[in-house]
């Protein structure tokens, strides 16, 4: 290829482009690809003193440790559970919200609701955590007050100290923050549905619900499926921020995710090899999940990601 | 304004849908009278939207009210949307803290420097990759697109950054994530849509690539640049984990979000601190201080919100919806 005189000439002509692109190659190698070499640690009895190239290779020993480690199994369970709850609510809530908003008659109100619905998306996780603490607080928490006032509970509940509530608190906090934002894409899809369809349906005597069921939902189907595929691949990426910030010793058994395990083992205890192995496990499962989701979408004759 | 007055009475008269109604099913309402089922639906829907708005807004407004309220008084509870015992002491305390001041400075610096460098550099990469004659555009694009899907993970990244000397270093806020592949793709798509003749004629006049990029292409990309810049700015302003992981040892380098996080954990010892506060002259509590700090921390977001809304939604539809 390099012997081609044409190629050499072309290369010379775009010397400045080539020079400009060199820093970008160096940058991405250092910041994105160099860490990948660190995956070797997962197969070593890694000691920082010996470095990556002199530590003893031990095959899959670190992974075997992980699967015999009860803490890790718990973390996998928690990640999966919160991931699935999040996948379900994260799909259903934005769709329902988008449909209701598009059916909302009061135009000014529509704009208003839409505008405030995005707002929480831009607030940081720290602020969200603070709001969750406030709303669920024992003494002055709004939730406890409302539930007491309506007689659903007799005395204030210490929500964040009870393991059985934790997953749902994370799920609802995430929905509070993201429902409006996530619904944007569905709203855009609804706007692109042909209005004639609705007109024809109402001439045929179809009511609101039937129009939603037979026109809006089928019109949303491709969007829903594409987003679902993407989100299935992200099921393990439930993040760790909320769990990390809201968690405490009382709910440790349900709050810790794989990412928190990596953080505690890797950074906290300095066991880099185990932390890396746990991270690799998570990446592998994610890739498998997205391939499964994509293949089944293809098998159903739907659009797929690749 | 005319449109405003036309659309306003819609809910009261309500019998017909106005043709100005945006949304999917615009026309059919005119054809049919509203049935009883429709009325029930609309009523329930309106109630839902009101509750939804309250659920979103109330916690935020309550936080503002608490931040302006006397700390000890707030502990008694019952503050909803207006402060009961008005004070600016919470804000004075927050702003008077040396650590908060330093953190605010770092947050502003990382947001400004991080956003400017990231946007410029990413746009330059997008420019290089949008040159049709560039021989390695496929390979270089791929090198970046892969980073959207594959990451070394927390520990390997931590070790690499540590070896690069990025711990206890302001640059850890700027360098990693300086060239997000997604932003690059959005910018590249936009640049690909610009006419080739612009760059070509400049080229004939003897302009180099840097000149063309800075003087011609970059200004033309302003709408999408604004979107990408706002994305980056919000991300910079809101991130806290990098501060905790890399820079928590250095008080001058922690960020507002991280300081706010420290305040969160101090609220757990609410009662103890409140009691000790009673013996001193101060009437601030961890909760009231945190409320003030939260308001200060979210202020830039609220101020930028009108722009955010406009550009973010535009950016999302550029990147997300393919027709």
Coordinates of C-alpha atoms in Angstrom, one line a residue:
Chain A
X1 CA 0.0 0.0 0.0
X2 CA 2.7 2.4 0.9
X3 CA 4.6 1.8 -2.3
X4 CA 1.7 3.2 -4.3
X5 CA 3.1 6.6 -5.4
X6 CA -0.4 8.1 -5.5
X7 CA -0.8 7.2 -1.8
X8 CA 2.5 8.8 -0.9
X9 CA 1.4 11.9 -2.7
X10 CA -2.0 12.0 -1.0
X11 CA -0.3 11.6 2.3
X12 CA 2.0 14.5 1.6
X13 CA -0.9 16.7 0.6
X14 CA -2.7 16.2 3.8
X15 CA 0.4 16.6 6.0
X16 CA -1.4 19.2 8.1
X17 CA -4.4 17.1 8.7
X18 CA -2.1 14.2 9.7
X19 CA -0.2 16.4 12.1
X20 CA -3.4 17.7 13.6
X21 CA -4.7 14.2 14.2
X22 CA -1.6 12.9 15.9
X23 CA -2.4 14.4 19.3
X24 CA -5.9 12.9 19.1
X25 CA -4.4 9.4 18.6
X26 CA -2.0 9.8 21.4
X27 CA -4.7 11.1 23.7
X28 CA -7.2 8.3 23.1
X29 CA -4.5 5.7 23.5
X30 CA -3.4 7.1 26.9
X31 CA -6.8 7.9 28.4
X32 CA -9.0 5.2 26.9
X33 CA -6.9 2.3 25.7
X34 CA -4.0 2.2 28.2
X35 CA -6.4 1.3 31.0
X36 CA -7.5 -1.8 29.1
X37 CA -4.1 -3.2 29.5
X38 CA -4.9 -3.2 33.2
X39 CA -7.4 -6.0 32.6
X40 CA -4.3 -8.3 32.9
X41 CA -4.4 -7.6 36.6
X42 CA -7.5 -9.7 36.9
X43 CA -5.5 -12.8 36.0
X44 CA -2.6 -12.1 38.3
X45 CA -1.8 -12.0 41.9
X46 CA -1.2 -8.4 41.3
X47 CA 1.1 -6.5 43.6
X48 CA 1.7 -2.8 42.9
X49 CA 5.4 -3.4 43.9
X50 CA 5.9 -6.0 41.1
X51 CA 3.8 -4.1 38.6
X52 CA 1.8 -5.4 35.7
X53 CA 4.7 -7.2 34.1
X54 CA 6.3 -9.0 37.0
X55 CA 3.2 -10.1 39.0
X56 CA 2.5 -13.9 39.1
X57 CA -0.2 -15.2 36.7
X58 CA -2.9 -17.2 38.4
X59 CA -5.4 -17.8 35.6
X60 CA -9.0 -17.5 36.7
X61 CA -8.3 -17.7 40.5
X62 CA -9.6 -14.2 41.1
X63 CA -12.8 -15.0 39.4
X64 CA -13.2 -18.2 41.4
X65 CA -12.7 -16.1 44.5
X66 CA -15.4 -13.7 43.4
X67 CA -18.0 -16.4 42.9
X68 CA -17.3 -18.0 46.2
X69 CA -17.5 -14.6 47.9
X70 CA -20.9 -14.0 49.5
X71 CA -20.6 -10.2 49.4
X72 CA -20.0 -10.3 45.7
X73 CA -23.0 -12.6 45.1
X74 CA -25.1 -10.2 47.1
X75 CA -23.8 -7.3 45.0
X76 CA -24.7 -9.1 41.8
X77 CA -28.2 -9.8 43.1
X78 CA -28.7 -6.2 44.1
X79 CA -27.4 -4.8 40.8
X80 CA -29.7 -7.2 38.9
X81 CA -32.7 -6.4 41.0
X82 CA -32.3 -2.7 40.8
X83 CA -31.4 -2.9 37.2
X84 CA -34.6 -4.8 36.4
X85 CA -36.8 -2.5 38.4
X86 CA -35.2 0.4 36.7
X87 CA -35.5 -1.1 33.3
X88 CA -39.3 -1.8 33.9
X89 CA -40.2 1.6 35.4
X90 CA -37.8 3.4 33.2
X91 CA -39.6 2.1 30.2
X92 CA -43.2 2.3 31.4
X93 CA -43.3 5.6 33.2
X94 CA -41.8 7.8 30.4
X95 CA -44.2 6.2 27.9
X96 CA -47.3 6.8 30.0
X97 CA -46.1 10.3 30.8
X98 CA -45.5 11.1 27.2
X99 CA -48.9 9.8 26.1
X100 CA -50.7 11.7 28.9
X101 CA -48.8 14.9 28.1
X102 CA -49.6 14.6 24.4
X103 CA -53.3 14.1 25.3
X104 CA -53.3 17.1 27.7
X105 CA -55.6 19.7 26.3
X106 CA -54.6 22.8 28.2
X107 CA -51.8 24.2 26.0
X108 CA -50.1 26.5 28.5
X109 CA -50.3 23.8 31.1
X110 CA -48.7 21.4 28.7
X111 CA -45.7 23.7 28.2
X112 CA -45.5 24.3 31.9
X113 CA -45.6 20.7 32.9
X114 CA -43.1 19.7 30.2
X115 CA -40.7 22.5 31.3
X116 CA -40.6 21.5 34.9
X117 CA -40.5 17.8 34.1
X118 CA -37.0 18.1 32.7
X119 CA -35.7 20.3 35.5
X120 CA -34.6 17.5 37.9
X121 CA -32.6 15.9 35.1
X122 CA -30.1 18.7 35.4
X123 CA -29.7 18.6 39.2
X124 CA -26.8 16.6 40.5
X125 CA -27.0 13.2 42.3
X126 CA -25.9 14.9 45.5
X127 CA -28.9 17.3 45.4
X128 CA -31.2 14.4 44.6
X129 CA -29.8 12.5 47.6
X130 CA -30.4 15.5 49.8
X131 CA -34.0 15.7 48.5
X132 CA -34.6 12.0 49.2
X133 CA -33.2 12.5 52.7
X134 CA -35.5 15.4 53.3
X135 CA -38.6 13.9 51.9
X136 CA -38.2 10.6 53.7
X137 CA -37.0 12.1 57.0
X138 CA -38.4 10.7 60.2
X139 CA -39.1 14.0 61.9
X140 CA -40.3 16.3 59.1
X141 CA -40.4 14.1 56.0
X142 CA -43.2 14.9 53.6
X143 CA -43.9 11.2 52.9
X144 CA -44.3 10.3 56.5
X145 CA -46.6 13.4 57.1
X146 CA -48.8 12.6 54.1
X147 CA -49.1 8.9 55.0
X148 CA -49.8 9.8 58.7
X149 CA -52.4 12.3 57.6
X150 CA -54.2 9.9 55.4
X151 CA -54.0 7.2 58.1
X152 CA -52.0 4.7 56.1
X153 CA -49.4 4.5 58.8
X154 CA -49.7 5.0 62.6
X155 CA -46.1 6.2 63.3
X156 CA -43.4 7.6 61.1
X157 CA -41.4 5.0 59.2
X158 CA -37.6 5.2 59.0
X159 CA -37.5 4.5 55.3
X160 CA -33.8 4.5 54.7
X161 CA -33.1 2.1 57.6
X162 CA -35.4 -0.7 56.3
X163 CA -33.8 -3.0 53.7
X164 CA -37.1 -3.9 52.2
X165 CA -37.7 -0.3 50.9
X166 CA -34.3 0.5 49.6
X167 CA -34.6 -0.7 46.0
X168 CA -37.9 1.1 45.6
X169 CA -36.6 4.3 47.0
X170 CA -33.7 4.2 44.5
X171 CA -36.2 3.4 41.7
X172 CA -38.6 6.2 42.6
X173 CA -35.9 8.7 43.1
X174 CA -34.5 7.9 39.7
X175 CA -38.0 8.2 38.2
X176 CA -38.5 11.6 39.9
X177 CA -35.3 12.8 38.3
X178 CA -35.5 11.2 34.8
X179 CA -39.2 10.6 33.8
X180 CA -39.6 14.0 32.1
X181 CA -36.3 13.8 30.3
X182 CA -36.8 10.2 29.2
X183 CA -40.2 11.0 27.8
X184 CA -38.8 13.6 25.3
X185 CA -37.9 10.9 22.8
X186 CA -41.4 9.4 23.0
X187 CA -43.0 12.8 22.7
X188 CA -41.1 13.4 19.5
X189 CA -42.2 10.0 18.2
X190 CA -45.8 10.7 19.0
X191 CA -45.6 14.0 17.1
X192 CA -44.5 12.2 14.1
X193 CA -47.5 9.9 14.0
X194 CA -49.8 10.8 11.1
X195 CA -52.8 12.9 12.5
X196 CA -55.0 11.5 9.8
X197 CA -55.0 8.2 11.6
X198 CA -56.5 9.8 14.6
X199 CA -59.1 11.6 12.5
X200 CA -60.1 8.4 10.7
X201 CA -60.3 6.5 14.0
X202 CA -62.5 9.1 15.6
X203 CA -64.8 9.2 12.6
X204 CA -65.1 5.5 13.1
X205 CA -66.2 6.2 16.7
X206 CA -63.0 5.2 18.5
X207 CA -62.7 6.9 21.9
X208 CA -59.6 8.3 23.6
X209 CA -58.4 5.1 25.1
X210 CA -58.9 3.1 21.9
X211 CA -57.1 5.7 19.9
X212 CA -54.2 5.5 22.3
X213 CA -54.2 1.8 22.3
X214 CA -54.6 1.3 18.6
X215 CA -52.7 4.2 17.1
X216 CA -50.3 5.9 19.6
X217 CA -48.9 2.7 21.1
X218 CA -48.3 0.9 17.8
X219 CA -46.8 4.1 16.5
X220 CA -44.4 4.2 19.4
X221 CA -43.4 0.5 19.0
X222 CA -40.2 0.9 17.1
X223 CA -38.9 3.6 19.4
X224 CA -39.9 1.6 22.5
X225 CA -38.1 -1.5 21.1
X226 CA -34.9 0.3 20.2
X227 CA -34.7 2.0 23.6
X228 CA -35.5 -1.3 25.3
X229 CA -32.6 -3.0 23.5
X230 CA -30.2 -0.2 24.5
X231 CA -31.5 -0.3 28.1
X232 CA -31.2 -4.1 28.4
X233 CA -27.5 -3.7 27.7
X234 CA -27.4 -1.1 30.4
X235 CA -29.2 -3.2 33.0
X236 CA -26.0 -3.7 35.1
X237 CA -25.1 0.0 34.8
X238 CA -27.6 1.0 37.4
X239 CA -24.9 3.3 38.6
X240 CA -23.7 3.4 42.1
X241 CA -24.1 7.0 42.9
X242 CA -27.5 6.9 44.5
X243 CA -26.9 3.6 46.1
X244 CA -23.5 4.8 47.4
X245 CA -24.9 8.1 48.7
X246 CA -28.2 6.7 50.2
X247 CA -26.8 3.5 51.6
X248 CA -25.9 3.0 55.2
X249 CA -24.8 0.1 57.4
X250 CA -28.4 -1.0 58.1
X251 CA -29.2 -1.6 54.4
X252 CA -25.8 -2.7 53.2
X253 CA -27.1 -6.1 52.2
X254 CA -29.4 -4.6 49.6
X255 CA -27.7 -1.3 48.7
X256 CA -24.3 -2.4 47.5
X257 CA -23.9 -2.9 43.7
X258 CA -21.1 -4.4 41.7
X259 CA -19.6 -0.9 41.2
X260 CA -19.6 -0.3 44.9
X261 CA -18.0 -3.7 45.4
X262 CA -15.3 -2.7 43.0
X263 CA -14.8 0.6 44.8
X264 CA -14.6 -1.0 48.3
X265 CA -12.4 -3.9 47.3
X266 CA -10.3 -2.1 44.7
X267 CA -9.8 1.4 46.0
X268 CA -10.8 0.8 49.7
X269 CA -9.0 -2.4 50.4
X270 CA -6.3 -1.9 47.8
X271 CA -7.1 -5.3 46.2
X272 CA -6.8 -4.1 42.6
X273 CA -6.9 -7.6 41.1
X274 CA -10.2 -8.5 42.6
X275 CA -11.7 -5.1 41.8
X276 CA -10.6 -5.4 38.2
X277 CA -12.0 -9.0 37.9
X278 CA -15.4 -7.8 39.2
X279 CA -15.4 -5.0 36.7
X280 CA -14.5 -7.3 33.8
X281 CA -17.3 -9.6 34.9
X282 CA -19.8 -6.8 34.7
X283 CA -18.6 -5.7 31.2
X284 CA -18.9 -9.3 29.9
X285 CA -22.4 -9.7 31.2
X286 CA -23.4 -6.4 29.7
X287 CA -22.1 -7.4 26.3
X288 CA -23.9 -10.8 26.5
X289 CA -27.1 -9.0 27.5
X290 CA -27.0 -6.6 24.6
X291 CA -26.3 -9.4 22.1
X292 CA -29.2 -11.4 23.4
X293 CA -31.6 -8.4 23.3
X294 CA -30.5 -7.5 19.8
X295 CA -30.8 -11.0 18.4
X296 CA -34.3 -11.5 19.9
X297 CA -35.4 -8.2 18.4
X298 CA -34.1 -9.3 15.0
X299 CA -35.8 -12.7 15.4
X300 CA -39.1 -10.9 16.0
X301 CA -38.5 -9.0 12.8
X302 CA -38.0 -5.7 14.5
X303 CA -35.3 -3.0 14.1
X304 CA -32.1 -3.8 15.8
X305 CA -29.1 -1.8 16.9
X306 CA -26.5 -3.3 14.6
Chain B
X1 CA -49.6 37.3 22.3
X2 CA -52.6 36.8 20.1
X3 CA -51.9 33.1 20.1
X4 CA -51.8 33.2 23.9
X5 CA -55.2 34.6 24.2
X6 CA -56.6 32.2 21.7
X7 CA -55.3 29.2 23.4
X8 CA -56.0 30.3 27.0
X9 CA -59.7 29.8 27.1
X10 CA -59.5 26.3 25.8
X11 CA -59.9 24.5 29.1
X12 CA -62.9 26.6 30.2
X13 CA -65.0 26.4 27.0
X14 CA -63.5 23.0 26.4
X15 CA -66.2 21.7 24.1
X16 CA -64.0 21.8 21.0
X17 CA -60.3 21.4 20.6
X18 CA -58.6 24.4 19.1
X19 CA -56.8 23.7 15.9
X20 CA -53.7 25.4 17.5
X21 CA -53.4 22.4 19.8
X22 CA -50.0 20.9 19.2
X23 CA -49.5 17.2 19.6
X24 CA -50.4 14.1 17.8
X25 CA -54.2 14.0 17.4
X26 CA -54.8 17.6 16.4
X27 CA -57.7 17.4 14.1
X28 CA -60.0 14.8 15.2
X29 CA -61.3 16.8 18.2
X30 CA -63.0 19.3 15.9
X31 CA -64.9 16.5 14.2
X32 CA -66.4 14.9 17.2
X33 CA -68.2 16.4 20.2
X34 CA -66.5 15.4 23.4
X35 CA -68.0 12.3 24.8
X36 CA -68.5 11.6 28.5
X37 CA -65.5 9.3 28.5
X38 CA -63.4 12.1 27.1
X39 CA -64.4 14.4 29.9
X40 CA -63.5 11.9 32.5
X41 CA -60.2 11.3 30.8
X42 CA -59.4 15.0 30.6
X43 CA -60.3 15.6 34.2
X44 CA -58.2 12.7 35.5
X45 CA -55.4 13.7 33.2
X46 CA -55.5 17.3 34.5
X47 CA -55.4 16.0 38.1
X48 CA -52.5 13.8 37.2
X49 CA -50.5 16.7 35.7
X50 CA -51.2 18.9 38.7
X51 CA -50.0 16.2 41.1
X52 CA -47.0 15.5 38.9
X53 CA -46.0 19.2 39.0
X54 CA -46.4 19.3 42.7
X55 CA -44.3 16.2 43.2
X56 CA -41.5 17.7 41.1
X57 CA -41.6 21.3 42.4
X58 CA -42.5 20.9 46.1
X59 CA -39.3 19.3 47.3
X60 CA -37.3 22.0 45.5
X61 CA -39.4 24.9 46.8
X62 CA -39.4 23.5 50.2
X63 CA -35.6 23.4 50.1
X64 CA -35.5 27.1 49.2
X65 CA -37.9 27.9 52.1
X66 CA -35.8 25.9 54.6
X67 CA -32.6 27.7 53.4
X68 CA -34.1 31.0 54.3
X69 CA -35.5 29.8 57.6
X70 CA -33.8 29.9 61.0
X71 CA -32.1 26.6 61.5
X72 CA -33.4 25.6 65.0
X73 CA -36.9 26.7 64.1
X74 CA -36.9 24.6 61.0
X75 CA -36.2 21.5 63.2
X76 CA -39.7 21.9 64.6
X77 CA -41.0 21.1 61.2
X78 CA -44.0 22.5 59.4
X79 CA -42.2 24.6 56.9
X80 CA -43.7 24.3 53.5
X81 CA -43.3 26.9 50.9
X82 CA -42.5 30.1 52.9
X83 CA -39.9 30.6 55.6
X84 CA -41.4 31.0 59.1
X85 CA -38.5 32.8 60.8
X86 CA -36.7 34.5 57.9
X87 CA -32.9 34.7 58.1
X88 CA -29.9 35.0 55.8
X89 CA -27.7 33.4 58.4
X90 CA -27.6 30.0 56.6
X91 CA -26.2 31.7 53.5
X92 CA -23.8 33.8 55.5
X93 CA -22.5 30.7 57.2
X94 CA -22.1 28.8 53.9
X95 CA -20.5 31.6 52.0
X96 CA -18.3 32.5 55.0
X97 CA -16.7 29.0 55.1
X98 CA -13.2 29.0 53.6
X99 CA -13.7 25.4 52.3
X100 CA -16.9 26.3 50.5
X101 CA -15.4 29.4 48.9
X102 CA -12.4 27.3 47.6
X103 CA -14.8 24.6 46.4
X104 CA -17.0 27.1 44.6
X105 CA -13.9 28.5 42.9
X106 CA -12.8 25.1 41.8
X107 CA -16.2 24.2 40.5
X108 CA -16.5 27.4 38.5
X109 CA -12.9 26.9 37.1
X110 CA -13.5 23.3 36.1
X111 CA -16.8 24.1 34.5
X112 CA -15.4 27.1 32.5
X113 CA -12.0 25.6 31.5
X114 CA -13.4 22.1 31.1
X115 CA -16.2 23.2 28.8
X116 CA -14.1 25.6 26.7
X117 CA -11.3 23.1 26.1
X118 CA -13.5 20.1 25.6
X119 CA -15.7 21.8 23.1
X120 CA -12.9 23.3 21.1
X121 CA -10.9 20.2 21.0
X122 CA -13.8 17.9 20.2
X123 CA -14.9 20.3 17.5
X124 CA -11.4 20.2 16.0
X125 CA -11.5 16.4 16.0
X126 CA -14.9 16.5 14.3
X127 CA -13.5 18.9 11.8
X128 CA -10.6 16.6 10.9
X129 CA -12.9 13.6 10.6
X130 CA -15.3 15.5 8.4
X131 CA -12.6 16.3 5.8
X132 CA -13.6 13.9 3.0
X133 CA -10.0 13.8 1.7
X134 CA -8.5 12.7 5.0
X135 CA -7.2 9.2 4.5
X136 CA -7.5 7.8 8.0
X137 CA -10.9 9.2 8.9
X138 CA -12.5 5.8 9.2
X139 CA -9.7 4.4 11.5
X140 CA -9.6 7.5 13.7
X141 CA -13.4 7.6 14.0
X142 CA -13.5 3.9 15.0
X143 CA -10.8 4.5 17.6
X144 CA -13.1 7.0 19.3
X145 CA -16.4 5.3 18.7
X146 CA -15.1 2.1 20.5
X147 CA -14.6 4.2 23.6
X148 CA -18.4 4.6 23.8
X149 CA -18.7 0.9 24.4
X150 CA -15.5 -0.3 26.0
X151 CA -14.0 1.1 29.2
X152 CA -11.1 -0.1 31.2
X153 CA -13.2 0.1 34.4
X154 CA -12.7 2.0 37.6
X155 CA -9.5 0.3 38.9
X156 CA -7.4 0.2 35.7
X157 CA -8.4 3.8 35.0
X158 CA -7.6 4.8 38.5
X159 CA -4.1 3.3 38.3
X160 CA -3.3 4.9 34.9
X161 CA -4.4 8.3 36.1
X162 CA -2.5 7.9 39.3
X163 CA 0.7 7.0 37.3
X164 CA 0.0 10.1 35.1
X165 CA 0.2 12.2 38.2
X166 CA -3.5 13.1 38.0
X167 CA -4.2 12.6 41.7
X168 CA -4.3 15.8 43.7
X169 CA -4.3 17.6 40.4
X170 CA -6.8 20.0 38.9
X171 CA -6.2 18.5 35.5
X172 CA -8.1 15.4 36.5
X173 CA -11.2 17.4 35.9
X174 CA -10.1 18.6 32.5
X175 CA -8.1 15.9 30.7
X176 CA -10.1 12.6 31.1
X177 CA -13.3 12.9 29.1
X178 CA -12.1 15.9 27.2
X179 CA -13.1 14.3 23.8
X180 CA -16.4 12.6 24.3
X181 CA -17.1 10.3 21.3
X182 CA -20.8 11.1 21.3
X183 CA -20.3 14.9 21.1
X184 CA -17.7 14.3 18.3
X185 CA -20.3 12.3 16.4
X186 CA -23.0 15.0 16.8
X187 CA -20.5 17.7 15.7
X188 CA -19.2 15.6 12.8
X189 CA -22.7 15.0 11.5
X190 CA -23.4 18.7 11.5
X191 CA -20.1 19.6 9.8
X192 CA -20.7 16.9 7.1
X193 CA -23.9 18.8 6.3
X194 CA -22.1 22.0 5.6
X195 CA -21.3 22.7 1.9
X196 CA -17.8 21.6 0.8
X197 CA -17.3 24.8 -1.2
X198 CA -16.8 26.9 1.9
X199 CA -13.6 25.1 2.9
X200 CA -12.5 24.6 -0.7
X201 CA -12.6 28.3 -1.7
X202 CA -10.8 29.3 1.5
X203 CA -8.2 26.6 0.7
X204 CA -7.7 28.1 -2.7
X205 CA -7.1 31.5 -1.1
X206 CA -4.3 29.8 0.8
X207 CA -6.0 29.3 4.2
X208 CA -4.7 26.4 6.3
X209 CA -6.9 23.9 8.1
X210 CA -6.6 25.6 11.5
X211 CA -7.7 28.9 9.9
X212 CA -10.6 27.3 8.1
X213 CA -11.7 25.6 11.3
X214 CA -11.5 28.6 13.5
X215 CA -12.7 31.3 11.1
X216 CA -15.3 29.4 9.0
X217 CA -16.4 26.0 10.3
X218 CA -16.5 26.7 14.0
X219 CA -18.7 29.8 13.8
X220 CA -21.1 28.0 11.4
X221 CA -21.6 25.2 13.9
X222 CA -22.7 27.5 16.8
X223 CA -26.1 25.9 17.4
X224 CA -24.7 22.5 17.8
X225 CA -21.6 23.8 19.6
X226 CA -23.9 25.4 22.1
X227 CA -25.7 22.1 22.7
X228 CA -22.5 20.2 23.2
X229 CA -21.0 22.9 25.4
X230 CA -24.1 23.0 27.6
X231 CA -24.0 19.2 27.9
X232 CA -20.4 19.4 29.0
X233 CA -20.9 22.3 31.4
X234 CA -23.7 20.6 33.3
X235 CA -21.7 17.4 33.5
X236 CA -18.7 19.3 34.9
X237 CA -20.7 21.3 37.3
X238 CA -22.6 18.2 38.7
X239 CA -19.8 15.7 39.0
X240 CA -18.5 14.8 42.4
X241 CA -17.0 11.4 42.1
X242 CA -13.8 12.4 40.5
X243 CA -13.2 15.0 43.3
X244 CA -13.8 12.2 45.9
X245 CA -11.6 9.7 44.1
X246 CA -8.7 11.8 43.0
X247 CA -8.6 15.1 44.9
X248 CA -10.1 14.7 48.3
X249 CA -6.8 15.1 50.0
X250 CA -6.3 18.6 48.7
X251 CA -8.8 21.1 50.2
X252 CA -8.1 23.6 47.4
X253 CA -9.2 21.1 44.8
X254 CA -12.5 19.7 46.1
X255 CA -15.7 20.9 44.4
X256 CA -19.0 22.3 45.5
X257 CA -20.8 19.0 44.9
X258 CA -18.2 17.2 47.0
X259 CA -18.5 19.7 49.8
X260 CA -22.3 19.3 49.6
X261 CA -21.9 15.5 49.9
X262 CA -19.9 16.0 53.0
X263 CA -22.7 18.1 54.4
X264 CA -25.1 15.3 53.6
X265 CA -23.3 12.8 55.8
X266 CA -23.1 15.4 58.6
X267 CA -26.9 15.6 58.7
X268 CA -27.0 12.0 60.1
X269 CA -25.7 13.5 63.3
X270 CA -28.4 16.0 63.2
X271 CA -29.6 15.8 66.8
X272 CA -26.2 15.9 68.4
X273 CA -25.2 19.0 66.4
X274 CA -28.5 20.6 67.0
X275 CA -28.1 20.3 70.8
X276 CA -24.6 21.7 70.7
X277 CA -25.9 24.5 68.6
X278 CA -28.4 25.4 71.2
X279 CA -25.6 26.1 73.6
X280 CA -23.9 28.4 71.3
X281 CA -25.2 31.6 69.7
X282 CA -25.5 30.1 66.3
X283 CA -28.9 29.2 65.1
X284 CA -27.9 27.3 62.0
X285 CA -28.2 23.5 61.8
X286 CA -26.6 21.0 59.4
X287 CA -30.0 20.8 57.6
X288 CA -30.4 24.5 57.1
X289 CA -26.8 24.9 56.0
X290 CA -27.2 22.1 53.6
X291 CA -30.4 23.7 52.2
X292 CA -28.5 26.9 51.6
X293 CA -25.6 25.1 50.0
X294 CA -28.0 23.1 47.8
X295 CA -29.7 26.3 46.6
X296 CA -26.3 27.9 45.9
X297 CA -25.1 24.8 44.0
X298 CA -28.2 24.5 41.9
X299 CA -28.4 28.3 41.1
X300 CA -26.2 28.1 38.0
X301 CA -28.4 25.3 36.6
X302 CA -31.6 27.2 37.3
X303 CA -30.2 30.4 35.6
X304 CA -29.0 28.4 32.6
X305 CA -32.3 26.4 32.5
X306 CA -34.0 28.3 29.7
X307 CA -31.0 27.8 27.5
X308 CA -30.6 24.2 28.6
X309 CA -34.2 23.5 27.7
X310 CA -33.9 25.0 24.3
X311 CA -30.6 23.5 23.3
X312 CA -30.8 20.2 25.1
X313 CA -34.0 19.2 23.5
X314 CA -32.7 20.3 20.1
X315 CA -29.5 18.3 20.7
X316 CA -31.4 15.2 21.8
X317 CA -33.5 15.3 18.6
X318 CA -30.4 15.8 16.5
X319 CA -28.7 12.9 18.0
X320 CA -31.5 10.6 18.8
X321 CA -34.5 10.6 16.4
X322 CA -33.8 9.2 13.0
X323 CA -36.7 9.5 10.6

